[in-house]
PDB file of C-alpha atoms in Angstrom:
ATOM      1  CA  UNK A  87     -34.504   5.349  10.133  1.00  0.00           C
ATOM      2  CA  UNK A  88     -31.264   5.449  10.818  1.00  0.00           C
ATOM      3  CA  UNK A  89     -27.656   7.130  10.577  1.00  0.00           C
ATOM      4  CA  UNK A  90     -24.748   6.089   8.617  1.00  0.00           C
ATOM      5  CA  UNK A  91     -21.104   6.761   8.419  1.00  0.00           C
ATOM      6  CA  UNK A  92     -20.132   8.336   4.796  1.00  0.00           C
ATOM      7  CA  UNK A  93     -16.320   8.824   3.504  1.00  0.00           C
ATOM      8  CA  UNK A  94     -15.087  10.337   0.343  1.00  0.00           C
ATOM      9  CA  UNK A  95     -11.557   8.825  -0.464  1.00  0.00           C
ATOM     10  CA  UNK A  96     -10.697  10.606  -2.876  1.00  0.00           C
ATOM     11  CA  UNK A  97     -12.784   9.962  -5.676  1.00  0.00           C
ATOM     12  CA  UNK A  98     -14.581   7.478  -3.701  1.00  0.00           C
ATOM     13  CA  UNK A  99     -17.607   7.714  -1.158  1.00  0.00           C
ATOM     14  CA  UNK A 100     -17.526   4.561   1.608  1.00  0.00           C
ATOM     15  CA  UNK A 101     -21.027   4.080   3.129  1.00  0.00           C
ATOM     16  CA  UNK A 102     -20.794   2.103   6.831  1.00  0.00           C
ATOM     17  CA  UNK A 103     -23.736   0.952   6.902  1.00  0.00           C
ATOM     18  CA  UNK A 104     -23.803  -2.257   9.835  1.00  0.00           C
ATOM     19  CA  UNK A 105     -20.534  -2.459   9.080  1.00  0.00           C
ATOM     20  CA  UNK A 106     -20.079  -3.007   5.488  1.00  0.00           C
ATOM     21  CA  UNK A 107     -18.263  -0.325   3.466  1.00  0.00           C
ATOM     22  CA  UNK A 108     -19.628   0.590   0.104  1.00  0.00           C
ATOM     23  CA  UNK A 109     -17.553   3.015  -2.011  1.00  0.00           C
ATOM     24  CA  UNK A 110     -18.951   5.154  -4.880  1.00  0.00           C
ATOM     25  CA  UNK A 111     -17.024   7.847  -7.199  1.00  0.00           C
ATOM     26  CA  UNK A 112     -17.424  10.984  -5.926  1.00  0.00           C
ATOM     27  CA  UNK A 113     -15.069  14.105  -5.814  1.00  0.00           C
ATOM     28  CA  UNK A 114     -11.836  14.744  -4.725  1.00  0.00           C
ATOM     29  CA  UNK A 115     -12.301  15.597  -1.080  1.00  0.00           C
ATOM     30  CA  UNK A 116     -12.195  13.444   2.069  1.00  0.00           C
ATOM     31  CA  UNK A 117     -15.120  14.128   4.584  1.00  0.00           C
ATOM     32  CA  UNK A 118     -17.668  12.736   6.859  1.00  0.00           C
ATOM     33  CA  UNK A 119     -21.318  13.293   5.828  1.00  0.00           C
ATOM     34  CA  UNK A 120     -24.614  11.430   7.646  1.00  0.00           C
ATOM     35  CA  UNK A 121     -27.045  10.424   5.479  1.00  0.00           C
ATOM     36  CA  UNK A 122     -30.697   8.588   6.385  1.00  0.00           C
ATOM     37  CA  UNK A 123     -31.004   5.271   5.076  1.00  0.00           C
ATOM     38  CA  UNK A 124     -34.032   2.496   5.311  1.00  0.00           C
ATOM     39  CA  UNK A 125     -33.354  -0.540   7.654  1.00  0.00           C
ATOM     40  CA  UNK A 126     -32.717  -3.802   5.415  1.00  0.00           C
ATOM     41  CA  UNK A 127     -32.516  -7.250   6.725  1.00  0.00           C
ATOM     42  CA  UNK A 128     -29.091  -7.813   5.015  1.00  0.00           C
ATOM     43  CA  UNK A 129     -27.674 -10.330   7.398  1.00  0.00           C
ATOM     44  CA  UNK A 130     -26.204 -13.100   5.107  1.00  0.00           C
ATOM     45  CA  UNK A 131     -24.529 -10.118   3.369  1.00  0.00           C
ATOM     46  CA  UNK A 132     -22.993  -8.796   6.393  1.00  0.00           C
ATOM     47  CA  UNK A 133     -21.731 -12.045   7.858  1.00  0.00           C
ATOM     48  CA  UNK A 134     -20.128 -12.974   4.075  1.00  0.00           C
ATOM     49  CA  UNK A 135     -18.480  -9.373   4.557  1.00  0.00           C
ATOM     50  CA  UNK A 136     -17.409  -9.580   8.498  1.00  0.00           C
ATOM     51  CA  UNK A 137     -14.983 -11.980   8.553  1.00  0.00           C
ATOM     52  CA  UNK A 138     -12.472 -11.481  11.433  1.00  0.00           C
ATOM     53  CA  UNK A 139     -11.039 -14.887  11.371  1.00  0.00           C
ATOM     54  CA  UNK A 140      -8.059 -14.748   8.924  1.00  0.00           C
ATOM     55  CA  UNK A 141      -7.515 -10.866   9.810  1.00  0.00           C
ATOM     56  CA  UNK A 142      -7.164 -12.180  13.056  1.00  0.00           C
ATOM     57  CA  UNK A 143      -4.511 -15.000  12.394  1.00  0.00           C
ATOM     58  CA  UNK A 144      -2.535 -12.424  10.347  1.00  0.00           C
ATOM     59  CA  UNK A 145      -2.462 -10.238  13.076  1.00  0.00           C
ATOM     60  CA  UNK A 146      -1.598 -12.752  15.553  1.00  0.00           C
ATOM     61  CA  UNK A 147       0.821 -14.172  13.394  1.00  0.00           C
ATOM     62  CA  UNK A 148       2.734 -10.777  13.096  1.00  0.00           C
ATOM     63  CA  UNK A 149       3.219 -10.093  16.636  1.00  0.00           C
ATOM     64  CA  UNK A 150       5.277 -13.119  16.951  1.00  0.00           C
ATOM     65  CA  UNK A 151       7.550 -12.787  13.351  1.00  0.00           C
ATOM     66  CA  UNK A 152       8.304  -8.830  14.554  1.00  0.00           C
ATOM     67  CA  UNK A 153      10.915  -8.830  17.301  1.00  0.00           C
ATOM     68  CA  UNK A 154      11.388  -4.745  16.224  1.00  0.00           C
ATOM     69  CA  UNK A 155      13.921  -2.663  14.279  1.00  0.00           C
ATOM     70  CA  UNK A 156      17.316  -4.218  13.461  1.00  0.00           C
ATOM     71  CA  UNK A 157      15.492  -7.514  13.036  1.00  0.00           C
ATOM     72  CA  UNK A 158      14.532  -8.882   9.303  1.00  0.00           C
ATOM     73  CA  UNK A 159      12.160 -12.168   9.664  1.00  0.00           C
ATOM     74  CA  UNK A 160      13.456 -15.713   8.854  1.00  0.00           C
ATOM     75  CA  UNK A 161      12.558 -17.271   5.903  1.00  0.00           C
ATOM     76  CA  UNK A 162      10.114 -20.015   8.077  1.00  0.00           C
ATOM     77  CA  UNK A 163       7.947 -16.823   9.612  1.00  0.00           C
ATOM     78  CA  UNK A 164       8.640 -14.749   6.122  1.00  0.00           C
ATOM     79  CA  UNK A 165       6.909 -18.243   4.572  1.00  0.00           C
ATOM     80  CA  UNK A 166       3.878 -18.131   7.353  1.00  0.00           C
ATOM     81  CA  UNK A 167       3.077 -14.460   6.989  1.00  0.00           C
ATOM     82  CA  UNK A 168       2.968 -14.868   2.931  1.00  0.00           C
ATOM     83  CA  UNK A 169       0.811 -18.176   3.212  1.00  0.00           C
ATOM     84  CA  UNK A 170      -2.037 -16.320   5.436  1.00  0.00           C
ATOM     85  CA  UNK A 171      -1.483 -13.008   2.398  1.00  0.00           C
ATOM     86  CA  UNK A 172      -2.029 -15.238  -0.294  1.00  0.00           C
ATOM     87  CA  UNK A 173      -5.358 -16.562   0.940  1.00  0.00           C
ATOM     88  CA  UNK A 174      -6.528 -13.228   2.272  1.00  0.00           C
ATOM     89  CA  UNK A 175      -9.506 -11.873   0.000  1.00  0.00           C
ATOM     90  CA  UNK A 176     -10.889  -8.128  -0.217  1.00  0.00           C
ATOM     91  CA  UNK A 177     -13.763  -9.656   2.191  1.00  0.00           C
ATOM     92  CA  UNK A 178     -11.478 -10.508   4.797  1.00  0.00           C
ATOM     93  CA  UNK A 179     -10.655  -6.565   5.232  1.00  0.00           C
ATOM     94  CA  UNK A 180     -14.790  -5.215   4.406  1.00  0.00           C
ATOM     95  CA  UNK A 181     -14.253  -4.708   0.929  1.00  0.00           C
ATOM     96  CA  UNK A 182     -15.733  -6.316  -2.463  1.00  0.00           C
ATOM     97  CA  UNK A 183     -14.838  -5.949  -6.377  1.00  0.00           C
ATOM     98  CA  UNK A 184     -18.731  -5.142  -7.170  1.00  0.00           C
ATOM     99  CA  UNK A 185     -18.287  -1.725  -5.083  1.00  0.00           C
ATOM    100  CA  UNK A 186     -18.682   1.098  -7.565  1.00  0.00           C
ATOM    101  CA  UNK A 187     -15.257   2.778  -6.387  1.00  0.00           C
ATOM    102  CA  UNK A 188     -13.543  -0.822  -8.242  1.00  0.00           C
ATOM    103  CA  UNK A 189     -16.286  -0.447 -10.889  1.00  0.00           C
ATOM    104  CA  UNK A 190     -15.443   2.945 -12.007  1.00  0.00           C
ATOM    105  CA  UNK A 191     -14.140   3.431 -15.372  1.00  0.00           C
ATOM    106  CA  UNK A 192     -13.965   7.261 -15.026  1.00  0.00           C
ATOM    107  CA  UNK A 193     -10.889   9.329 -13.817  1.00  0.00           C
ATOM    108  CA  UNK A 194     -11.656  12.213 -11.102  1.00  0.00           C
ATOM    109  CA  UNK A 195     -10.451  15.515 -12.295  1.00  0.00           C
ATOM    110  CA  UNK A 196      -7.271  16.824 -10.967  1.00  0.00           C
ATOM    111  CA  UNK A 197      -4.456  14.284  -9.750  1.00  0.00           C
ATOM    112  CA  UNK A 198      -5.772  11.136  -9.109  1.00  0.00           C
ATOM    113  CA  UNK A 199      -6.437  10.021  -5.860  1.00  0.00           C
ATOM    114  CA  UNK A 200      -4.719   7.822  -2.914  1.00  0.00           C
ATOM    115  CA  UNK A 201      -6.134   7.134   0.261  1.00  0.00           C
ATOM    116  CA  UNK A 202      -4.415   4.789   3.019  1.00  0.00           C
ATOM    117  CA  UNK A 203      -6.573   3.139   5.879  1.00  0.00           C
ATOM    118  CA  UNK A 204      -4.562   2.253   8.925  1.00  0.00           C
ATOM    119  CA  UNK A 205      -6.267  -1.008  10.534  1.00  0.00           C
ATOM    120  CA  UNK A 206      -3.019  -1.437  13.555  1.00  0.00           C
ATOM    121  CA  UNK A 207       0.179   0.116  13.809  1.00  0.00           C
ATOM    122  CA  UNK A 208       2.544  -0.477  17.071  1.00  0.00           C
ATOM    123  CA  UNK A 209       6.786  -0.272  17.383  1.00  0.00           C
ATOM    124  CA  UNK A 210       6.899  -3.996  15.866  1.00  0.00           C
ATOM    125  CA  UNK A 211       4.717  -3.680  12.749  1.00  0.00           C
ATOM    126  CA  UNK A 212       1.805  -2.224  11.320  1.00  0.00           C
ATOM    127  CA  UNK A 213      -1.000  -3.512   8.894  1.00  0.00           C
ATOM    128  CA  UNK A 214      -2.900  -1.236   6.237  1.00  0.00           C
ATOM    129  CA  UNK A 215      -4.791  -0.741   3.230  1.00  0.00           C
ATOM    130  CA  UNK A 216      -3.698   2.030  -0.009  1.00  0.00           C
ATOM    131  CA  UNK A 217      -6.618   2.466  -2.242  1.00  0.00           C
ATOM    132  CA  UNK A 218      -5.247   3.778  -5.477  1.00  0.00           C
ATOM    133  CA  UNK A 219      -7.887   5.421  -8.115  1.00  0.00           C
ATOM    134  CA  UNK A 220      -7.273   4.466 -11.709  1.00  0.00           C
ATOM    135  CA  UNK A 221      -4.001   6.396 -12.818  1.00  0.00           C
ATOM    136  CA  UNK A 222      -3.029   6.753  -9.250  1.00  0.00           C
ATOM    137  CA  UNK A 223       0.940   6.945  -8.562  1.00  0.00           C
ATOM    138  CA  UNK A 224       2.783   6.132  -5.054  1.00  0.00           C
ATOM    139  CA  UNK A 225       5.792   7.976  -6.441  1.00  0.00           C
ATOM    140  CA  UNK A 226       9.371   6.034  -6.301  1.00  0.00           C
ATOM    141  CA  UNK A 227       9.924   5.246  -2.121  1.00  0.00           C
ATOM    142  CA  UNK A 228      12.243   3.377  -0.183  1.00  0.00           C
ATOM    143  CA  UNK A 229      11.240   1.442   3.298  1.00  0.00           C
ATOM    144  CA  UNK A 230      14.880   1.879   5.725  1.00  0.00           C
ATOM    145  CA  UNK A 231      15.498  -1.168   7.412  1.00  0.00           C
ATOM    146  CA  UNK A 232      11.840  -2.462   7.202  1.00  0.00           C
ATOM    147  CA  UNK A 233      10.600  -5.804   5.891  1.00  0.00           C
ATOM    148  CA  UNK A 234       7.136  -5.091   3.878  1.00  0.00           C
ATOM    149  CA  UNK A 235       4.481  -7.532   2.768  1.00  0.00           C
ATOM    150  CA  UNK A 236       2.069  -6.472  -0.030  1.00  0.00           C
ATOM    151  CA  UNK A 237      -1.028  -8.054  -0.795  1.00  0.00           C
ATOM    152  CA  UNK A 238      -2.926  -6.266  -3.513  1.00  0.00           C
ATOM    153  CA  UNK A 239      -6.977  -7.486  -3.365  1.00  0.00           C
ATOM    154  CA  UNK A 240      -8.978  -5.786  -5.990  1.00  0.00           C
ATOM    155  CA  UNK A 241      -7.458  -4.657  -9.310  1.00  0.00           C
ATOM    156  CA  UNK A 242      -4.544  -4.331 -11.631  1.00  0.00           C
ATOM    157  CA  UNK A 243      -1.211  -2.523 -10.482  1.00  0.00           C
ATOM    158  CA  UNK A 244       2.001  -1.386 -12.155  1.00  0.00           C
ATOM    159  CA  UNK A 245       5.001  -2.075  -9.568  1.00  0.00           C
ATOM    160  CA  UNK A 246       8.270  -0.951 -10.219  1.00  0.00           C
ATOM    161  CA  UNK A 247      11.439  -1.907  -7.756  1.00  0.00           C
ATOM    162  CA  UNK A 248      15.223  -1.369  -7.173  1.00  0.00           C
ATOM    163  CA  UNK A 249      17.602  -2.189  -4.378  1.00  0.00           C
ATOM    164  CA  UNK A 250      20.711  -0.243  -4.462  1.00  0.00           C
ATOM    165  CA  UNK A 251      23.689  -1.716  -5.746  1.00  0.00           C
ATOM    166  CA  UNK A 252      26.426  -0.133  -3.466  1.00  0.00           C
ATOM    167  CA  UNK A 253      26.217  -0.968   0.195  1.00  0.00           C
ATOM    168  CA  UNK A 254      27.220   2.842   1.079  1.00  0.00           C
ATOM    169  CA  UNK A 255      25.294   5.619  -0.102  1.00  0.00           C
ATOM    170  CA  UNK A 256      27.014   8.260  -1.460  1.00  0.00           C
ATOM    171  CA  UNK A 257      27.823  12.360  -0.544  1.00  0.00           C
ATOM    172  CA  UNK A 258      24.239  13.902   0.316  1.00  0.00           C
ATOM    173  CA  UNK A 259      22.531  15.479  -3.456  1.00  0.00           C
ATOM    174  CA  UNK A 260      24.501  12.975  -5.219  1.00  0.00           C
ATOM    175  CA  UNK A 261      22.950  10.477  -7.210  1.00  0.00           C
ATOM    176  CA  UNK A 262      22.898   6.299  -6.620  1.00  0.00           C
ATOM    177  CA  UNK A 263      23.027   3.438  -8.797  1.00  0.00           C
ATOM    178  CA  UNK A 264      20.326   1.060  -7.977  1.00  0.00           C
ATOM    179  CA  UNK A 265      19.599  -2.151 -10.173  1.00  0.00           C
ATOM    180  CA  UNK A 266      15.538  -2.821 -11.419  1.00  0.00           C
ATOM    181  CA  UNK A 267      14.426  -5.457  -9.749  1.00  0.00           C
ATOM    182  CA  UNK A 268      10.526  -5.489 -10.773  1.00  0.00           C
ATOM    183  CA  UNK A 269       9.139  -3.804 -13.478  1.00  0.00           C
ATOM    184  CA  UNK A 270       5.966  -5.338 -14.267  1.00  0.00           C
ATOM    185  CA  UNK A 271       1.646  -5.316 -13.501  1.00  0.00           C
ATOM    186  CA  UNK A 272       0.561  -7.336 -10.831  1.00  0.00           C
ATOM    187  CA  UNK A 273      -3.418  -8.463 -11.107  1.00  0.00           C
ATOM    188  CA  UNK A 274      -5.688  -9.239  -8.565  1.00  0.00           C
ATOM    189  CA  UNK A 275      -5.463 -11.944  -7.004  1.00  0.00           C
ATOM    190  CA  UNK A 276      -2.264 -13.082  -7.071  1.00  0.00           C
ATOM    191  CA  UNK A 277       0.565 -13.910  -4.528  1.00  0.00           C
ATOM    192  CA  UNK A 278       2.346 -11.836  -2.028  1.00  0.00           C
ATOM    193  CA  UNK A 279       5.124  -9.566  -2.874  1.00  0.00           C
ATOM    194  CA  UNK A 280       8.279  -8.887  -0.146  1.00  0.00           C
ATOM    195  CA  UNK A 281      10.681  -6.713   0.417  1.00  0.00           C
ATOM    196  CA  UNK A 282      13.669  -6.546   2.434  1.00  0.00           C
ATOM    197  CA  UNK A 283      15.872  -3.884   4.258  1.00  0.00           C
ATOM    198  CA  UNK A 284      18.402  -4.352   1.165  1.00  0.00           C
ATOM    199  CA  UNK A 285      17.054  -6.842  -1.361  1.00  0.00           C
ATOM    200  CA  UNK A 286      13.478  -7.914  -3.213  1.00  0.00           C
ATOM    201  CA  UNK A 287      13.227  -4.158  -4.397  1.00  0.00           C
ATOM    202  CA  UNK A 288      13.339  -2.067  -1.257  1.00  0.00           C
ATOM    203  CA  UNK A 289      12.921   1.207  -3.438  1.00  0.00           C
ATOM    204  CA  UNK A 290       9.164   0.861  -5.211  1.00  0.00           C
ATOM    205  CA  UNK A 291       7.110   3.116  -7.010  1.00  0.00           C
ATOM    206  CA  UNK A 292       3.120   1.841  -7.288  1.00  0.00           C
ATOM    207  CA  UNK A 293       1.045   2.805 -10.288  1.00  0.00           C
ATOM    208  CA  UNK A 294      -2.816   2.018 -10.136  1.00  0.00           C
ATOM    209  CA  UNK A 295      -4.104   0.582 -13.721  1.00  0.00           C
ATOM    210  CA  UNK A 296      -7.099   0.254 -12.691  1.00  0.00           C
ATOM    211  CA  UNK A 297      -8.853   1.301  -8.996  1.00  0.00           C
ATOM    212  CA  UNK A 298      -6.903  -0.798  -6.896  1.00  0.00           C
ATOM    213  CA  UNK A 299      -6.696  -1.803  -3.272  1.00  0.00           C
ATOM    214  CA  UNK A 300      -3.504  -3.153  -1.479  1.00  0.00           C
ATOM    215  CA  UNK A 301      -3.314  -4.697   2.042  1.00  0.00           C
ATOM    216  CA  UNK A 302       0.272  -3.687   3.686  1.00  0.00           C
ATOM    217  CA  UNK A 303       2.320  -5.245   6.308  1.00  0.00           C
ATOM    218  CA  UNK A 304       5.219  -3.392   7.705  1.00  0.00           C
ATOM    219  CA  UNK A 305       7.667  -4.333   9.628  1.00  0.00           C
ATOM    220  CA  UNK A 306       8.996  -2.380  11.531  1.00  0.00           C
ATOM    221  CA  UNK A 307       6.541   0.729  10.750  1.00  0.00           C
ATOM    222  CA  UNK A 308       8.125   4.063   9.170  1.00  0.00           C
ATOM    223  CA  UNK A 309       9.011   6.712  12.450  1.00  0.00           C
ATOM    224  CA  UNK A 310      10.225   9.942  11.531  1.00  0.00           C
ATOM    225  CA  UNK A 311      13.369   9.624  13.973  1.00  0.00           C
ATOM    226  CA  UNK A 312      15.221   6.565  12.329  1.00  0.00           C
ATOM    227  CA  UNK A 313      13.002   5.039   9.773  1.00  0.00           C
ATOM    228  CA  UNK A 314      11.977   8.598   7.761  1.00  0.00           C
ATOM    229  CA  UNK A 315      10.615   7.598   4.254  1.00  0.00           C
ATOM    230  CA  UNK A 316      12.781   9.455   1.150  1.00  0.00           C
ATOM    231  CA  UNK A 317      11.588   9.293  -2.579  1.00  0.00           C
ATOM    232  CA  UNK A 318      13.654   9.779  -5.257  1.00  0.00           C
ATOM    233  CA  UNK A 319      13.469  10.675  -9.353  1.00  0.00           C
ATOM    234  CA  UNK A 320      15.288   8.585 -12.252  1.00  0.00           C
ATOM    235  CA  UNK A 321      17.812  10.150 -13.773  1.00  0.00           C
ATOM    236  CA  UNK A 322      18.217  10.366 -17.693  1.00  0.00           C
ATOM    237  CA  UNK A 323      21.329   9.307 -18.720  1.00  0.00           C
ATOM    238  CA  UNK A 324      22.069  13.015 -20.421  1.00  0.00           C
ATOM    239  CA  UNK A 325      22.201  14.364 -16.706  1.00  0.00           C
ATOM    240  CA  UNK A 326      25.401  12.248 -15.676  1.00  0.00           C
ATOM    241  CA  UNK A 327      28.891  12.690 -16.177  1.00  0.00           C
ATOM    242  CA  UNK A 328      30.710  10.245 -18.966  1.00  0.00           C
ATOM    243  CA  UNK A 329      32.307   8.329 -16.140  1.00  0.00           C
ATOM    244  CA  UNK A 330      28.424   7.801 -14.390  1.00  0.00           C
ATOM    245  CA  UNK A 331      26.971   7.185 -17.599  1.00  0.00           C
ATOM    246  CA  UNK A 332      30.043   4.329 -18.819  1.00  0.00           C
ATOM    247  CA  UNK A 333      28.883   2.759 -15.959  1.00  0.00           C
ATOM    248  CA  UNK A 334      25.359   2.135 -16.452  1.00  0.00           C
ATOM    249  CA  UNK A 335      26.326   0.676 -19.638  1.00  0.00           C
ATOM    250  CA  UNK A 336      28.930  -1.587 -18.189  1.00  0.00           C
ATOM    251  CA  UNK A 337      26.316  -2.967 -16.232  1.00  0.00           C
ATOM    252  CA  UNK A 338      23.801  -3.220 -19.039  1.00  0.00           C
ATOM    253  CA  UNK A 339      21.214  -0.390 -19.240  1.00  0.00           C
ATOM    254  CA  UNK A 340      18.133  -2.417 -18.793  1.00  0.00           C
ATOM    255  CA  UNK A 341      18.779  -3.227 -15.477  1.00  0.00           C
ATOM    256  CA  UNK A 342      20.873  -0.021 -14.322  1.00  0.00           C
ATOM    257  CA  UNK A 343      19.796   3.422 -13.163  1.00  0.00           C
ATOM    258  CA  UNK A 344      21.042   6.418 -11.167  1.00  0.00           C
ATOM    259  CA  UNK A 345      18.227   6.879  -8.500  1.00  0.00           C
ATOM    260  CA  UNK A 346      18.219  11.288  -6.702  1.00  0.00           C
ATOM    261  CA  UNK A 347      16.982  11.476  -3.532  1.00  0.00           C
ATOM    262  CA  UNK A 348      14.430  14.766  -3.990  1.00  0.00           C
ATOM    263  CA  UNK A 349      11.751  16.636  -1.861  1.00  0.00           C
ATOM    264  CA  UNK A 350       8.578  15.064  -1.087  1.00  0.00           C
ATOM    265  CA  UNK A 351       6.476  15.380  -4.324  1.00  0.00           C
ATOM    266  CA  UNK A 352       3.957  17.771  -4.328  1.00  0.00           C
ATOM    267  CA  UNK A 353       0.880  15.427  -5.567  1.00  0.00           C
ATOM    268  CA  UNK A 354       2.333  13.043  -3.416  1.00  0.00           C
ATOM    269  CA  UNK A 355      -0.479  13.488  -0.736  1.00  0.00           C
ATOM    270  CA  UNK A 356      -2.651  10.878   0.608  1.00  0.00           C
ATOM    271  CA  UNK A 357      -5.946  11.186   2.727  1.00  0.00           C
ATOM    272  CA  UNK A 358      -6.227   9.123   5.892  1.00  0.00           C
ATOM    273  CA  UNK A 359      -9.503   7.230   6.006  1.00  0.00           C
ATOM    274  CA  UNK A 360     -11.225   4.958   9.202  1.00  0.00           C
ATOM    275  CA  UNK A 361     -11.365   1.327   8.994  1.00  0.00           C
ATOM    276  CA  UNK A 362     -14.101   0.204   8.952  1.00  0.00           C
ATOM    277  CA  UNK A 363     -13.570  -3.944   8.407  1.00  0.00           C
ATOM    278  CA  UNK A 364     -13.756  -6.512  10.609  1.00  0.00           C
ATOM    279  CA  UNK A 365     -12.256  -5.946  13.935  1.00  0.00           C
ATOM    280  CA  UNK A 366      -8.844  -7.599  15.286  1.00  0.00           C
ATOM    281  CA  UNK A 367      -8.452  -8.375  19.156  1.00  0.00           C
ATOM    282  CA  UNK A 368      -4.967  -7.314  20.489  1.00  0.00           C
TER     283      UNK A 368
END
């Protein structure tokens, strides 16, 4: 007999068990349990599962595009890092669509879950995985100075962007225009989405459809001296004054909103979680 790791992400129980993660709907809590399990010859299993090799060749490849902050990657290294993404499959990071957490059709009581697992993180960049439960909301974020790389792997996900459309913000409480730039459900798999210090929709809000996982690269990593995150509401357009409101309309509606910066959201909370994919060598 022997031990294995157990997690509960929120609505999700991950099993290490030689290495491979399973995940199962649980509760609402995060903890560590052991639990006796019968030895199984599952070898072909665990080598389709542990697969360092393109894990690897992402990470090296992001310690040579990320020079630090103040530095956005050229479009040659922005091209390299997106064609390694687009190939990368939920095996590639220990996970697989026939675990029950991606199976799940039922929502956990209470606010539904998010649970981030950090796989490396230095001053240049950082790589991890989000696991969103169905109904799930990363509430409306921006990502100072940082160039981001999302990969979602297993299910379908709502993304909505903006970038702002005036290069200087304005007094602190008052509101900012910002233009949509994404408003729309990504499903798994499909290809790499970027963002930039100022363009490709630097201010994002993710909304799980179904269970989802999503594999992020950041560049450089938030730090609560200079790169602090902020989240903001929508306003309605009853909230603004005539002359705020006349110019959303100038600019056509659709594509036009007035963005608050507010507190962090209450049910904003995510649990931290261990990695427990393949490996990387630094």
């Amino acid at each position: 007999m022997k031990s294995s790791f157990m997690m509960v992400d929120g609505g999700g129980l991950m099993d290490q068990r030689k290495g491979i993660m399973k995940i199962r709907h649980v509760n609402n809590k995060v903890r560590y349990v052991k639990r006796p399990i019968k030895k199984k010859n599952n070898r072909s299993s665990y080598r389709e599962r542990k697969d360092p090799k393109v894990l690897q060749k992402l990470f090296d490849s992001c310690k040579e595009v990320f020079k630090g902050p103040e530095t956005v990657p050229s479009d040659s290294d922005v091209n390299k890092l997106c064609s390694i993404l687009d190939e990368m499959k939920p095996k590639h990071v220990g996970l697989s669509k026939n675990m029950q957490f991606f199976k799940s059709k039922s929502v956990a009581k209470g606010t539904p879950s998010v649970a981030y697992t950090p796989i490396y993180q230095c001053d240049e960049f950082s790589l991890c995985i989000f696991f969103l439960a169905a109904n799930a909301v990363i509430p409306l974020h921006n990502h100072p100075g940082m160039t981001v790389f999302s990969k979602l792997l297993l299910g379908d996900l709502h993304i909505k962007s903006y970038d702002w459309v005036d290069s200087m913000p304005p007094p602190e409480s008052q509101p900012r225009l910002a233009r949509l730039k994404a408003d729309s459900v990504l499903k798994a798999p499909c290809k790499t989405s970027v963002l930039y210090p100022t363009t490709g929709g630097n201010i994002h809000e993710f909304r799980a459809v179904t269970p989802c996982a999503v594999l992020d690269v950041l560049g450089p990593p938030y730090s609560k001296d200079d790169r602090d995150c902020s989240y903001y509401e929508e306003l309605q357009h009853s909230a603004l004054s005539n002359g705020d409101s006349s110019r959303v309309n100038e600019g056509g509606s659709d594509y036009l909103r007035w963005l608050k910066e507010i507190e962090v959201p209450q049910d904003s909370h995510m649990e931290r979680i261990d990695y427990w994919g393949p490996q990387i060598v630094d």
